[in-house]
mmCIF file of C-alpha atoms in Angstrom:
data_model
loop_
_atom_site.group_PDB
_atom_site.id
_atom_site.type_symbol
_atom_site.label_atom_id
_atom_site.label_comp_id
_atom_site.label_asym_id
_atom_site.label_seq_id
_atom_site.Cartn_x
_atom_site.Cartn_y
_atom_site.Cartn_z
ATOM 1 C CA UNK A 1 -63.735 -30.387 -14.552
ATOM 2 C CA UNK A 2 -60.412 -30.579 -15.116
ATOM 3 C CA UNK A 3 -58.596 -30.270 -18.187
ATOM 4 C CA UNK A 4 -55.392 -30.465 -19.577
ATOM 5 C CA UNK A 5 -54.366 -30.181 -23.051
ATOM 6 C CA UNK A 6 -50.752 -29.869 -24.793
ATOM 7 C CA UNK A 7 -50.114 -29.016 -28.177
ATOM 8 C CA UNK A 8 -47.316 -27.641 -30.551
ATOM 9 C CA UNK A 9 -45.619 -31.008 -30.652
ATOM 10 C CA UNK A 10 -44.767 -32.169 -34.140
ATOM 11 C CA UNK A 11 -41.891 -33.985 -36.095
ATOM 12 C CA UNK A 12 -38.982 -31.318 -36.601
ATOM 13 C CA UNK A 13 -35.499 -31.574 -38.208
ATOM 14 C CA UNK A 14 -32.441 -32.023 -35.427
ATOM 15 C CA UNK A 15 -31.281 -28.794 -34.680
ATOM 16 C CA UNK A 16 -34.924 -27.270 -35.350
ATOM 17 C CA UNK A 17 -37.227 -25.365 -32.262
ATOM 18 C CA UNK A 18 -40.334 -26.069 -31.390
ATOM 19 C CA UNK A 19 -42.828 -24.542 -29.437
ATOM 20 C CA UNK A 20 -45.237 -26.759 -26.493
ATOM 21 C CA UNK A 21 -48.223 -25.267 -24.793
ATOM 22 C CA UNK A 22 -50.320 -26.656 -22.015
ATOM 23 C CA UNK A 23 -53.536 -25.027 -22.110
ATOM 24 C CA UNK A 24 -55.895 -25.804 -18.172
ATOM 25 C CA UNK A 25 -58.838 -24.998 -16.682
ATOM 26 C CA UNK A 26 -61.473 -25.986 -14.050
ATOM 27 C CA UNK A 27 -59.267 -25.215 -11.104
ATOM 28 C CA UNK A 28 -56.583 -21.829 -9.791
ATOM 29 C CA UNK A 29 -54.117 -21.891 -12.232
ATOM 30 C CA UNK A 30 -51.676 -19.119 -10.863
ATOM 31 C CA UNK A 31 -51.504 -21.280 -7.504
ATOM 32 C CA UNK A 32 -50.765 -23.966 -9.181
ATOM 33 C CA UNK A 33 -46.804 -24.698 -10.175
ATOM 34 C CA UNK A 34 -46.159 -26.708 -13.370
ATOM 35 C CA UNK A 35 -43.854 -29.520 -14.748
ATOM 36 C CA UNK A 36 -43.181 -30.714 -17.733
ATOM 37 C CA UNK A 37 -42.911 -34.220 -18.282
ATOM 38 C CA UNK A 38 -41.490 -36.617 -21.359
ATOM 39 C CA UNK A 39 -41.731 -40.254 -21.710
ATOM 40 C CA UNK A 40 -39.449 -42.112 -24.455
ATOM 41 C CA UNK A 41 -40.467 -45.563 -25.917
ATOM 42 C CA UNK A 42 -39.780 -48.429 -23.443
ATOM 43 C CA UNK A 43 -38.102 -45.851 -21.179
ATOM 44 C CA UNK A 44 -40.319 -44.514 -17.604
ATOM 45 C CA UNK A 45 -41.325 -40.739 -17.546
ATOM 46 C CA UNK A 46 -38.612 -38.594 -16.651
ATOM 47 C CA UNK A 47 -38.419 -34.676 -15.771
ATOM 48 C CA UNK A 48 -38.020 -32.206 -17.772
ATOM 49 C CA UNK A 49 -38.212 -28.345 -16.083
ATOM 50 C CA UNK A 50 -40.643 -27.482 -14.110
ATOM 51 C CA UNK A 51 -41.803 -23.481 -12.966
ATOM 52 C CA UNK A 52 -44.128 -22.983 -9.039
ATOM 53 C CA UNK A 53 -46.913 -20.574 -9.000
ATOM 54 C CA UNK A 54 -44.436 -17.619 -8.057
ATOM 55 C CA UNK A 55 -42.675 -17.981 -11.040
ATOM 56 C CA UNK A 56 -39.029 -19.119 -10.107
ATOM 57 C CA UNK A 57 -38.231 -22.763 -12.264
ATOM 58 C CA UNK A 58 -36.403 -25.190 -11.129
ATOM 59 C CA UNK A 59 -33.444 -26.396 -12.237
ATOM 60 C CA UNK A 60 -34.057 -27.887 -15.586
ATOM 61 C CA UNK A 61 -32.998 -32.118 -16.379
ATOM 62 C CA UNK A 62 -29.093 -31.670 -18.058
ATOM 63 C CA UNK A 63 -29.783 -33.657 -20.659
ATOM 64 C CA UNK A 64 -31.988 -30.188 -22.240
ATOM 65 C CA UNK A 65 -30.383 -27.667 -19.904
ATOM 66 C CA UNK A 66 -29.654 -24.697 -21.885
ATOM 67 C CA UNK A 67 -31.900 -25.593 -24.632
ATOM 68 C CA UNK A 68 -35.699 -25.495 -23.452
ATOM 69 C CA UNK A 69 -36.897 -22.552 -21.133
ATOM 70 C CA UNK A 70 -40.402 -23.213 -19.547
ATOM 71 C CA UNK A 71 -42.740 -20.526 -18.673
ATOM 72 C CA UNK A 72 -45.951 -19.718 -17.827
ATOM 73 C CA UNK A 73 -48.756 -16.708 -18.567
ATOM 74 C CA UNK A 74 -51.733 -17.065 -15.963
ATOM 75 C CA UNK A 75 -53.374 -14.881 -17.768
ATOM 76 C CA UNK A 76 -53.819 -17.394 -20.513
ATOM 77 C CA UNK A 77 -54.343 -20.568 -17.187
ATOM 78 C CA UNK A 78 -51.352 -21.816 -20.089
ATOM 79 C CA UNK A 79 -47.804 -23.234 -19.584
ATOM 80 C CA UNK A 80 -44.962 -22.878 -22.370
ATOM 81 C CA UNK A 81 -42.057 -25.243 -22.982
ATOM 82 C CA UNK A 82 -39.536 -23.707 -25.391
ATOM 83 C CA UNK A 83 -37.068 -26.628 -27.188
ATOM 84 C CA UNK A 84 -34.207 -24.664 -29.358
ATOM 85 C CA UNK A 85 -31.266 -27.365 -31.136
ATOM 86 C CA UNK A 86 -33.061 -30.224 -31.040
ATOM 87 C CA UNK A 87 -31.626 -33.734 -30.416
ATOM 88 C CA UNK A 88 -32.598 -37.351 -32.113
ATOM 89 C CA UNK A 89 -32.381 -38.433 -28.196
ATOM 90 C CA UNK A 90 -35.274 -35.512 -27.055
ATOM 91 C CA UNK A 91 -38.032 -37.719 -29.016
ATOM 92 C CA UNK A 92 -40.506 -38.376 -26.721
ATOM 93 C CA UNK A 93 -43.978 -37.944 -25.847
ATOM 94 C CA UNK A 94 -44.125 -35.057 -23.070
ATOM 95 C CA UNK A 95 -46.381 -34.654 -20.927
ATOM 96 C CA UNK A 96 -47.505 -30.725 -18.733
ATOM 97 C CA UNK A 97 -48.477 -31.943 -14.863
ATOM 98 C CA UNK A 98 -49.801 -29.582 -12.387
ATOM 99 C CA UNK A 99 -50.038 -29.383 -8.227
ATOM 100 C CA UNK A 100 -51.000 -26.824 -5.860
ATOM 101 C CA UNK A 101 -48.703 -25.708 -3.879
ATOM 102 C CA UNK A 102 -45.468 -23.847 -4.490
ATOM 103 C CA UNK A 103 -42.732 -26.131 -5.107
ATOM 104 C CA UNK A 104 -42.020 -26.718 -8.431
ATOM 105 C CA UNK A 105 -40.805 -30.074 -7.681
ATOM 106 C CA UNK A 106 -39.071 -32.080 -9.847
ATOM 107 C CA UNK A 107 -40.618 -35.953 -9.150
ATOM 108 C CA UNK A 108 -43.366 -37.123 -10.845
ATOM 109 C CA UNK A 109 -46.046 -38.784 -8.050
ATOM 110 C CA UNK A 110 -46.436 -35.211 -6.172
ATOM 111 C CA UNK A 111 -48.120 -34.399 -9.531
ATOM 112 C CA UNK A 112 -51.862 -34.399 -9.278
ATOM 113 C CA UNK A 113 -53.219 -33.055 -12.945
ATOM 114 C CA UNK A 114 -51.845 -34.014 -16.127
ATOM 115 C CA UNK A 115 -52.238 -33.937 -19.512
ATOM 116 C CA UNK A 116 -52.905 -35.985 -22.472
ATOM 117 C CA UNK A 117 -48.735 -35.980 -23.554
ATOM 118 C CA UNK A 118 -47.794 -34.352 -27.520
ATOM 119 C CA UNK A 119 -45.501 -36.134 -29.724
ATOM 120 C CA UNK A 120 -41.950 -34.551 -30.708
ATOM 121 C CA UNK A 121 -39.839 -36.698 -32.787
ATOM 122 C CA UNK A 122 -37.138 -34.886 -33.877
ATOM 123 C CA UNK A 123 -35.339 -37.337 -37.318
ATOM 124 C CA UNK A 124 -31.567 -36.771 -37.877
#
């Protein structure tokens, strides 16, 4: 059974930092490309950043570039998202997603395995 479980969300003041984790089980994590997406209330799910199974990161979304960093630890089957200099507009539910293969796609429809999400709230 495949499980994708995000954690690390919470309430933080603007300018603060959070580190999200995503633990994956039930699939060969080291052969999966992984992505972070987010969805704010009333908005569509949007791409944040992604990383291929080789460890190559795709260009992050312009809105988070220079502030968010994706990484992975294949030995721990875990994906991370380090978020710095958080802004109120970063408030959303953050989702971890996986797809088999090398391509770190920016398109949510290309991801098969999804977690339930973790809430990030940034206060001004």
